[in-house]
Coordinates of C-alpha atoms (C1' of nucleotides) in Angstrom, one line a residue:
Chain A
M1 CA 92.0 168.6 143.1
Q2 CA 91.4 164.9 143.1
K3 CA 90.9 162.2 140.6
E4 CA 87.6 160.9 139.9
D5 CA 85.4 158.8 137.5
C6 CA 84.2 160.7 134.4
L7 CA 80.9 159.9 132.5
L8 CA 81.4 159.1 128.8
D9 CA 78.5 161.1 127.6
R10 CA 79.6 164.3 129.1
C11 CA 82.9 164.2 127.6
F12 CA 83.4 166.0 124.2
L13 CA 86.1 163.9 123.5
C14 CA 84.3 160.6 124.0
K15 CA 81.1 162.0 122.4
H16 CA 82.9 162.4 119.2
S17 CA 85.2 159.6 119.0
L18 CA 84.6 156.1 117.4
P19 CA 83.2 153.7 119.7
A20 CA 86.4 151.6 119.3
W21 CA 88.4 154.3 121.0
K22 CA 86.2 154.9 123.9
S23 CA 87.9 152.2 126.3
L24 CA 91.3 153.5 125.4
I25 CA 90.2 157.2 126.3
E26 CA 88.9 156.1 129.3
L27 CA 92.4 154.8 130.1
K28 CA 94.1 157.9 129.2
K29 CA 91.9 160.6 130.7
T30 CA 92.3 161.9 134.1
T31 CA 89.4 163.7 135.9
F32 CA 90.0 166.4 138.4
S33 CA 87.9 168.4 140.9
F34 CA 88.2 172.1 141.3
K35 CA 86.8 174.1 144.3
K36 CA 85.1 177.3 143.4
G37 CA 87.7 180.1 142.9
K38 CA 90.4 177.7 142.2
K39 CA 92.5 178.1 138.9
I40 CA 92.4 175.2 136.5
F41 CA 95.4 176.7 134.6
Q42 CA 96.9 179.9 134.4
E43 CA 98.3 182.6 131.7
G44 CA 102.0 181.7 131.1
E45 CA 101.8 178.1 132.1
P46 CA 102.9 175.5 129.6
V47 CA 100.3 173.7 127.7
K48 CA 100.3 170.1 128.6
G49 CA 96.9 169.1 127.2
I50 CA 93.2 169.9 126.9
F51 CA 90.3 170.0 129.2
F52 CA 86.6 169.0 129.0
I53 CA 84.2 170.4 131.7
Y54 CA 82.1 167.7 133.0
E55 CA 80.5 169.5 135.8
G56 CA 80.3 173.3 137.0
S57 CA 81.2 176.5 135.1
V58 CA 84.3 178.2 134.5
K59 CA 85.6 181.6 133.5
V60 CA 88.4 182.1 130.9
T61 CA 90.2 185.4 131.5
M62 CA 93.0 187.5 130.2
N63 CA 95.1 189.7 132.4
W64 CA 96.0 193.4 131.7
G65 CA 98.7 194.8 133.8
E66 CA 98.4 193.6 137.3
Q67 CA 95.0 194.1 138.5
K68 CA 92.7 194.4 135.3
E69 CA 91.2 191.4 133.7
L70 CA 89.0 190.7 130.8
I71 CA 86.7 187.7 131.1
L72 CA 86.6 186.2 127.4
R73 CA 84.0 183.6 127.8
F74 CA 82.1 181.5 130.3
A75 CA 82.3 177.7 130.0
K76 CA 80.1 175.1 131.3
A77 CA 79.6 171.4 131.4
G78 CA 80.2 169.8 128.0
D79 CA 82.5 172.5 126.8
V80 CA 86.2 172.5 125.8
L81 CA 88.9 174.2 127.7
G82 CA 92.5 175.0 127.1
H83 CA 92.5 174.4 123.3
R84 CA 93.9 177.9 122.9
G85 CA 97.1 176.2 123.5
F86 CA 97.3 174.9 119.9
G87 CA 98.6 177.5 117.4
G88 CA 102.3 177.9 117.8
D89 CA 103.3 179.0 121.2
P90 CA 103.1 176.2 123.8
F91 CA 102.1 178.5 126.7
Y92 CA 98.6 179.3 127.9
P93 CA 97.6 182.8 126.7
I94 CA 94.6 182.8 129.1
S95 CA 93.6 181.6 132.4
A96 CA 90.5 179.5 133.5
T97 CA 89.0 179.7 136.9
A98 CA 86.2 177.7 138.6
L99 CA 83.1 179.9 139.0
E100 CA 81.4 176.8 140.9
D101 CA 82.8 173.6 142.2
C102 CA 83.9 171.9 138.8
K103 CA 84.9 168.4 137.5
V104 CA 87.1 168.4 134.6
C105 CA 88.7 165.6 132.5
F106 CA 92.1 166.2 131.2
I107 CA 93.7 164.5 128.1
D108 CA 97.4 164.8 127.4
N109 CA 98.6 166.5 124.2
S110 CA 100.3 163.5 122.6
F111 CA 97.1 161.4 123.1
L112 CA 94.8 164.1 121.7
E113 CA 97.1 164.7 118.6
A114 CA 97.0 161.1 118.0
S115 CA 93.3 161.0 118.2
L116 CA 92.7 163.9 115.8
I117 CA 94.9 162.3 113.3
A118 CA 93.3 158.8 113.7
N119 CA 89.8 160.3 113.9
P120 CA 89.0 162.9 111.2
A121 CA 85.2 163.2 112.6
L122 CA 86.8 164.4 116.0
S123 CA 89.1 166.8 114.2
N124 CA 86.1 168.3 112.1
Q125 CA 84.3 168.7 115.4
L126 CA 86.9 170.6 117.2
M127 CA 87.4 172.7 114.2
Q128 CA 83.5 173.6 114.6
V129 CA 84.1 174.6 118.1
F130 CA 87.1 176.8 116.9
A131 CA 85.1 178.3 114.1
Q132 CA 82.3 179.1 116.5
E133 CA 84.4 180.7 119.2
L134 CA 86.2 182.8 116.5
Q135 CA 82.9 184.1 115.3
K136 CA 81.6 184.9 118.8
A137 CA 85.0 186.4 119.7
E138 CA 85.0 188.8 116.7
K139 CA 81.4 189.6 117.2
R140 CA 82.2 190.5 120.8
M141 CA 85.2 192.5 119.8
R142 CA 82.9 194.8 117.8
D143 CA 80.6 195.0 120.6
L144 CA 83.2 195.9 123.1
V145 CA 84.5 198.7 121.0
H146 CA 81.4 200.2 119.6
M147 CA 78.7 199.7 122.2
E148 CA 78.3 201.8 125.2
V149 CA 78.7 200.4 128.7
K150 CA 75.2 199.9 129.6
G151 CA 74.6 198.0 126.5
R152 CA 77.6 195.9 127.1
I153 CA 76.2 195.0 130.6
V154 CA 72.9 194.2 129.2
L155 CA 74.5 191.9 126.7
A156 CA 76.6 190.3 129.4
L157 CA 73.4 189.5 131.4
F158 CA 71.8 188.0 128.1
E159 CA 74.6 185.9 127.5
I160 CA 75.1 184.5 131.0
I161 CA 71.5 183.9 130.9
D162 CA 71.9 182.2 127.5
A163 CA 74.9 180.0 128.8
F164 CA 73.6 179.1 132.2
G165 CA 69.8 179.7 132.2
T166 CA 67.5 180.5 135.1
D167 CA 66.1 178.7 138.0
E168 CA 62.3 178.0 138.7
N169 CA 62.0 181.5 140.1
G170 CA 63.6 183.1 137.3
Y171 CA 66.8 183.9 139.0
I172 CA 70.1 183.3 136.9
S173 CA 71.4 179.9 137.7
L174 CA 75.0 180.8 138.2
Q175 CA 75.8 183.0 141.1
I176 CA 78.1 185.8 139.7
S177 CA 79.8 188.7 141.2
R178 CA 79.3 192.3 140.0
Q179 CA 83.0 192.4 139.5
D180 CA 82.8 189.4 137.1
I181 CA 80.0 191.0 135.3
A182 CA 82.1 194.2 135.1
S183 CA 85.0 192.2 133.7
Y184 CA 83.1 190.5 131.1
A185 CA 81.6 193.9 129.9
G186 CA 84.9 195.6 130.0
T187 CA 84.0 198.2 132.6
T188 CA 84.4 198.8 136.4
Y189 CA 82.6 197.5 139.5
E190 CA 81.2 200.9 140.4
T191 CA 79.7 201.2 136.9
V192 CA 78.1 197.8 137.0
F193 CA 76.7 198.9 140.5
K194 CA 75.3 202.2 139.8
F195 CA 73.5 200.8 136.5
F196 CA 72.1 197.8 138.6
T197 CA 70.6 200.2 141.1
E198 CA 69.2 202.1 138.2
L199 CA 67.6 198.8 136.8
T200 CA 66.3 197.7 140.1
G201 CA 64.9 201.2 140.9
K202 CA 62.9 200.8 137.7
G203 CA 61.8 197.3 138.4
I204 CA 63.6 195.8 135.4
L205 CA 66.0 193.8 137.4
S206 CA 65.7 192.0 141.0
T207 CA 68.7 191.1 143.0
S208 CA 68.9 189.1 146.2
G209 CA 72.4 188.6 147.4
K210 CA 74.3 187.6 144.5
S211 CA 71.4 186.1 142.7
I212 CA 70.0 188.2 139.8
K213 CA 66.7 188.0 138.2
I214 CA 65.6 190.0 135.2
N215 CA 61.9 190.9 135.1
D216 CA 61.6 193.1 132.0
P217 CA 64.0 191.7 129.1
K218 CA 62.4 194.2 126.5
A219 CA 63.3 197.3 128.8
L220 CA 66.7 195.9 129.1
Q221 CA 67.1 195.4 125.3
S222 CA 66.3 199.0 124.9
F223 CA 69.7 199.9 126.5
I224 CA 71.4 198.2 123.3
K225 CA 71.6 201.2 120.7
Y226 CA 72.9 201.1 117.4
Chain B
M1 CA 86.1 189.9 88.8
Q2 CA 87.6 187.7 86.0
K3 CA 88.9 184.1 86.0
E4 CA 92.7 183.6 86.0
D5 CA 95.2 180.8 86.5
C6 CA 96.4 180.1 90.3
L7 CA 99.9 179.2 91.1
L8 CA 99.9 176.0 93.0
D9 CA 102.4 177.0 95.7
R10 CA 100.6 180.2 96.8
C11 CA 97.5 178.4 97.6
F12 CA 96.7 177.3 101.1
L13 CA 94.6 174.3 100.0
C14 CA 96.9 173.1 97.5
K15 CA 100.0 173.6 99.7
H16 CA 98.5 171.3 102.4
S17 CA 97.0 168.6 100.1
L18 CA 98.3 165.3 99.4
P19 CA 100.0 165.4 95.8
A20 CA 97.4 163.2 94.4
W21 CA 94.7 165.8 95.0
K22 CA 96.5 168.6 93.4
S23 CA 95.1 168.1 89.9
L24 CA 91.7 167.7 91.2
I25 CA 91.9 171.1 93.2
E26 CA 93.1 172.7 90.0
L27 CA 90.2 171.7 88.2
K28 CA 87.8 172.5 91.2
K29 CA 89.1 175.8 92.0
T30 CA 88.3 179.1 90.4
T31 CA 90.4 182.4 90.5
F32 CA 89.1 185.9 90.6
S33 CA 90.6 189.2 90.5
F34 CA 89.3 192.1 92.7
K35 CA 90.1 195.7 92.0
K36 CA 91.3 197.9 95.0
G37 CA 88.2 198.8 97.1
K38 CA 85.9 196.1 95.8
K39 CA 84.2 193.8 98.1
I40 CA 85.1 190.1 98.1
F41 CA 82.2 189.1 99.9
Q42 CA 79.7 190.9 102.4
E43 CA 78.1 190.4 105.6
G44 CA 74.8 188.7 105.4
E45 CA 75.6 187.0 102.1
P46 CA 75.3 183.3 102.0
V47 CA 78.5 181.3 102.2
K48 CA 79.3 179.4 99.2
G49 CA 82.8 178.4 99.8
I50 CA 86.2 179.6 101.0
F51 CA 89.0 181.9 99.6
F52 CA 92.4 181.8 99.4
I53 CA 94.4 185.0 98.9
Y54 CA 96.9 184.6 96.0
E55 CA 98.0 188.2 95.6
G56 CA 97.1 191.6 97.1
S57 CA 96.0 192.7 100.5
V58 CA 92.4 192.5 102.2
K59 CA 90.7 193.9 105.3
V60 CA 88.2 192.0 106.9
T61 CA 85.4 194.1 108.6
M62 CA 82.3 194.0 110.6
N63 CA 79.8 196.6 110.6
W64 CA 78.0 198.5 113.5
G65 CA 75.0 200.3 112.7
E66 CA 75.3 201.9 109.1
Q67 CA 78.4 203.9 109.4
K68 CA 80.6 202.4 111.9
E69 CA 82.8 199.5 111.1
L70 CA 85.6 197.7 113.0
I71 CA 88.5 196.1 110.9
L72 CA 88.9 192.8 112.4
R73 CA 92.1 191.9 110.6
F74 CA 94.2 192.4 107.8
A75 CA 94.9 189.5 105.2
K76 CA 97.5 189.0 102.6
A77 CA 98.8 186.6 100.1
G78 CA 98.8 182.9 101.5
D79 CA 96.0 183.7 103.9
V80 CA 92.5 182.1 104.2
L81 CA 89.5 184.2 104.0
G82 CA 85.7 183.4 104.5
H83 CA 86.5 180.2 106.8
R84 CA 84.4 182.1 109.5
G85 CA 81.4 180.7 107.4
F86 CA 82.1 177.3 108.9
G87 CA 80.3 176.9 112.5
G88 CA 76.4 177.0 112.3
D89 CA 74.9 180.0 110.5
P90 CA 75.5 179.8 106.6
F91 CA 75.8 183.5 106.4
Y92 CA 78.9 185.5 106.5
P93 CA 79.2 187.5 109.8
I94 CA 81.9 189.6 108.3
S95 CA 82.8 191.4 104.9
A96 CA 86.0 191.3 103.1
T97 CA 87.2 194.2 101.0
A98 CA 90.4 194.6 98.5
L99 CA 92.8 197.1 99.9
E100 CA 95.0 196.7 96.9
D101 CA 94.2 194.9 93.8
C102 CA 93.8 191.4 94.5
K103 CA 93.8 187.8 93.2
V104 CA 92.0 185.2 95.2
C105 CA 91.2 181.7 94.5
F106 CA 87.7 180.2 95.6
I107 CA 86.9 176.6 96.5
D108 CA 83.2 175.5 96.8
N109 CA 82.0 174.4 100.3
S110 CA 81.1 170.9 99.4
F111 CA 84.6 170.0 97.7
L112 CA 86.4 171.7 100.7
E113 CA 84.4 169.4 102.9
A114 CA 85.3 166.5 101.0
S115 CA 89.0 167.6 100.9
L116 CA 88.7 167.9 104.9
I117 CA 87.4 164.5 105.5
A118 CA 89.7 162.7 103.0
N119 CA 92.9 164.7 104.0
P120 CA 93.3 165.0 107.9
A121 CA 96.4 166.9 107.3
L122 CA 94.7 169.7 105.7
S123 CA 92.1 169.5 108.6
N124 CA 94.7 169.9 111.1
Q125 CA 96.3 172.8 109.4
L126 CA 93.0 174.6 109.1
M127 CA 92.6 173.9 112.6
Q128 CA 95.8 175.4 113.3
V129 CA 94.6 178.7 111.4
F130 CA 91.6 178.8 113.5
A131 CA 93.5 178.2 116.8
Q132 CA 95.9 181.0 115.9
E133 CA 93.2 183.5 114.9
L134 CA 91.2 182.8 118.0
Q135 CA 94.2 183.6 120.1
K136 CA 95.0 186.7 118.2
A137 CA 91.4 187.8 118.3
E138 CA 91.0 187.2 121.9
K139 CA 94.3 189.2 122.8
R140 CA 93.0 192.0 120.5
M141 CA 89.8 192.1 122.3
R142 CA 91.6 192.6 125.7
D143 CA 93.7 195.4 124.2
L144 CA 90.8 197.2 122.6
V145 CA 89.2 197.1 126.0
H146 CA 91.9 198.2 128.2
M147 CA 94.3 200.3 126.2
E148 CA 93.9 203.9 125.6
V149 CA 93.5 205.1 122.1
K150 CA 97.1 206.3 121.7
G151 CA 98.3 202.7 122.4
R152 CA 95.9 201.2 120.2
I153 CA 96.8 203.2 117.3
V154 CA 100.6 202.3 117.9
L155 CA 99.6 198.7 118.1
A156 CA 97.7 199.1 114.8
L157 CA 100.8 200.5 113.0
F158 CA 103.0 197.8 114.4
E159 CA 100.6 195.0 113.4
I160 CA 100.2 196.5 109.8
I161 CA 104.0 196.7 109.4
D162 CA 104.2 193.1 110.8
A163 CA 101.6 191.8 108.2
F164 CA 103.0 193.9 105.2
G165 CA 106.5 195.0 105.9
T166 CA 108.2 198.1 104.7
D167 CA 109.7 199.2 101.4
E168 CA 113.4 200.0 100.7
N169 CA 112.9 203.6 102.1
G170 CA 111.2 202.4 105.5
Y171 CA 107.7 203.3 104.5
I172 CA 105.0 200.9 105.3
S173 CA 104.4 198.9 102.1
L174 CA 100.7 198.9 102.3
Q175 CA 98.9 202.5 101.4
I176 CA 96.5 202.6 104.1
S177 CA 94.2 205.6 104.9
R178 CA 93.8 207.0 108.3
Q179 CA 90.2 206.1 108.4
D180 CA 91.2 202.6 108.1
I181 CA 93.6 202.9 110.8
A182 CA 90.9 204.6 113.1
S183 CA 88.6 201.6 112.1
Y184 CA 91.2 199.0 113.3
A185 CA 92.1 200.7 116.4
G186 CA 88.4 201.4 117.4
T187 CA 88.6 205.0 117.2
T188 CA 87.8 208.1 115.1
Y189 CA 89.4 209.5 112.1
E190 CA 90.3 212.9 113.9
T191 CA 91.7 211.2 116.8
V192 CA 94.2 209.3 114.4
F193 CA 94.8 212.5 112.7
K194 CA 95.6 214.4 115.7
F195 CA 98.0 211.8 117.0
F196 CA 99.7 211.7 113.9
T197 CA 100.5 215.4 113.9
E198 CA 101.7 215.1 117.5
L199 CA 103.9 212.0 116.1
T200 CA 105.2 213.7 113.1
G201 CA 105.9 217.0 115.0
K202 CA 108.1 215.0 117.4
G203 CA 109.8 213.3 114.4
I204 CA 108.6 209.9 115.5
L205 CA 106.6 209.3 112.2
S206 CA 106.9 210.5 108.8
T207 CA 104.2 210.8 106.2
S208 CA 104.1 211.6 102.5
G209 CA 100.4 211.4 101.2
K210 CA 99.2 208.0 102.2
S211 CA 102.7 206.7 102.9
I212 CA 103.7 206.2 106.3
K213 CA 107.2 205.7 107.9
I214 CA 108.3 205.1 111.4
N215 CA 111.4 206.7 112.6
D216 CA 111.5 205.9 116.3
P217 CA 109.7 202.6 117.1
K218 CA 111.1 202.9 120.7
A219 CA 109.4 206.3 121.1
L220 CA 106.2 204.7 119.7
Q221 CA 106.3 201.8 122.1
S222 CA 106.2 204.2 125.0
F223 CA 102.6 205.0 124.3
I224 CA 101.6 201.4 125.2
K225 CA 101.1 201.7 128.8
Y226 CA 100.1 198.8 131.2
Chain C
dC1 C1' 85.9 231.0 88.9
dG2 C1' 82.4 229.4 92.0
dA3 C1' 81.0 225.1 94.0
dT4 C1' 81.6 220.8 96.4
dA5 C1' 84.1 217.7 99.0
dG6 C1' 87.7 216.3 101.6
dC7 C1' 91.4 217.7 105.1
dT8 C1' 92.9 220.2 109.3
dT9 C1' 92.2 221.9 113.6
dG10 C1' 90.2 224.1 117.5
dA11 C1' 86.0 224.1 120.9
dT12 C1' 82.8 221.7 123.5
dA13 C1' 80.3 218.0 125.6
dC14 C1' 79.9 214.0 127.9
dA15 C1' 80.4 209.0 129.2
dG16 C1' 82.4 206.6 132.4
dA17 C1' 86.7 205.9 135.3
dT18 C1' 88.7 207.2 139.4
dC19 C1' 88.7 209.0 144.0
dA20 C1' 87.0 209.5 148.5
dA21 C1' 83.8 209.0 151.9
dG22 C1' 80.3 207.2 154.4
dC23 C1' 78.0 203.0 155.9
dA24 C1' 77.1 198.4 157.3
dG25 C1' 78.5 193.7 158.6
dT26 C1' 82.0 190.7 160.6
dG27 C1' 85.8 189.2 163.2
dT28 C1' 89.0 189.8 167.2
dG29 C1' 90.7 190.8 171.5
dG30 C1' 90.3 192.7 175.9
Chain D
dC1 C1' 79.7 191.4 176.0
dC2 C1' 81.3 195.4 174.2
dA3 C1' 84.8 198.5 171.9
dC4 C1' 87.6 198.6 167.8
dA5 C1' 89.5 197.7 163.9
dC6 C1' 89.0 195.8 159.1
dT7 C1' 87.0 194.7 154.9
dG8 C1' 83.5 195.0 151.5
dC9 C1' 79.3 197.4 149.9
dT10 C1' 77.1 201.7 148.4
dT11 C1' 77.2 206.2 146.7
dG12 C1' 78.1 211.0 145.4
dA13 C1' 81.9 214.4 143.7
dT14 C1' 85.4 215.2 140.4
dC15 C1' 88.4 214.6 136.5
dT16 C1' 90.0 213.1 132.2
dG17 C1' 90.0 211.1 127.4
dT18 C1' 87.8 211.0 123.6
dA19 C1' 83.9 211.5 120.7
dT20 C1' 81.4 214.9 118.4
dC21 C1' 80.6 219.3 116.6
dA22 C1' 81.7 223.1 113.7
dA23 C1' 84.4 226.3 111.3
dG24 C1' 88.3 227.4 108.2
dC25 C1' 91.2 225.9 104.9
dT26 C1' 92.7 223.4 100.4
dA27 C1' 92.2 221.1 96.5
dT28 C1' 89.6 219.4 92.7
dC29 C1' 86.4 219.6 89.0
dG30 C1' 82.9 221.5 86.1

DNA sequence: CGATAGCTTGATACAGATCAAGCAGTGTGG
DNA sequence: CCACACTGCTTGATCTGTATCAAGCTATCG
């Protein structure tokens, strides 16, 4: 975790602030680097401010008991992190872990609050973020409850591709473990594994190490049943 | 659905607006009554504005296929409704149905947006609402995924009491069907039914028609396992 | 008084979690 | 350089919670 410079145009806060504020923001914000696997913040920690991802990807998780976790969402460059610290309770209800080496910039709570009051456009922009995430969260809630496991795993794959895209050979740009896919789909490692073997056997999916490639999206779709 | 007067102090919008705006709001807003069981708005309908519940209780639901639904949350007097219409897509992703006779007041989108720009305090207040709901939604998501059915039903009961309270005899103030409890807990009618028979047999719960009373909250708690 | 719909309850089926065993691959010490 | 743990991957076998189905029961209405 070390300080670095942060580019203005990749930072949510700067992008949606008045030009006059930008130099002030630049003074106030701190940029950190996190190695893959490191925790950016953790469930139960006091909320000190808000993060904006400048580079890399992150998983946002919530724990159940000691060993089980649910991945709530994936976040990537340009996304906001830690804004759940808002409403009420000043402790993070969630954890954020780097999935790749990351650079994030951090803004202190008091400065953020001042910015929000001074800058209604920023405030509205952040509200949009909340609104969209709320919609996504509720849709996902329904999916997790009513869909069967295979459909949930397929959805997980589609959403990961949606967020991170694929490389020139069609492989998902993010190296993601089966355990993480399971945690996102709300199932176990073994179930994901068996389903993947089924899919690769049918030629719908290809894997090479931790890289995953979807060959036949239509066939995948068919596992989503209403 | 008929127009009526709306008391200022029960309306979120008025409560968080500058005094100067209140008379204007009074002109702009429209109050409607909905009979028990009536839909206030429905999944897929275009979003025209935002609602504030002034009286009565409401369930917010999302459908899965034709017959299955998930109750996302319960809302009561003082709560905001239909604000999910914000981010992006101008169609409701959810439905809202009156659980009791209701009075709600409605504010047009364009006026709301103007208010938000003109009144940063209101904007921040609404953001708080979003932040809190997002937190709740994500916690619930984890619970629905990792808890077993009995625990989820217990949680449903506690949350209903939390929202609506109990009457002088200890019965839950809201008359709620077993089907709705099932839809909230993400399970089936029969499962709720069997669990209730078990609970009443042990004296933990009492029912009389659609009224429900919890006799032994501690014993109920014990069904929530980590 | 028969029919129809909702309530209650037992029987069955099945998805998917859990468990456990086999099988690499990797590291460590003799 | 080879044996021996050790950890992570792969896979089959079992077990359990819960949905689904179906049948009996009760109440309501024409």
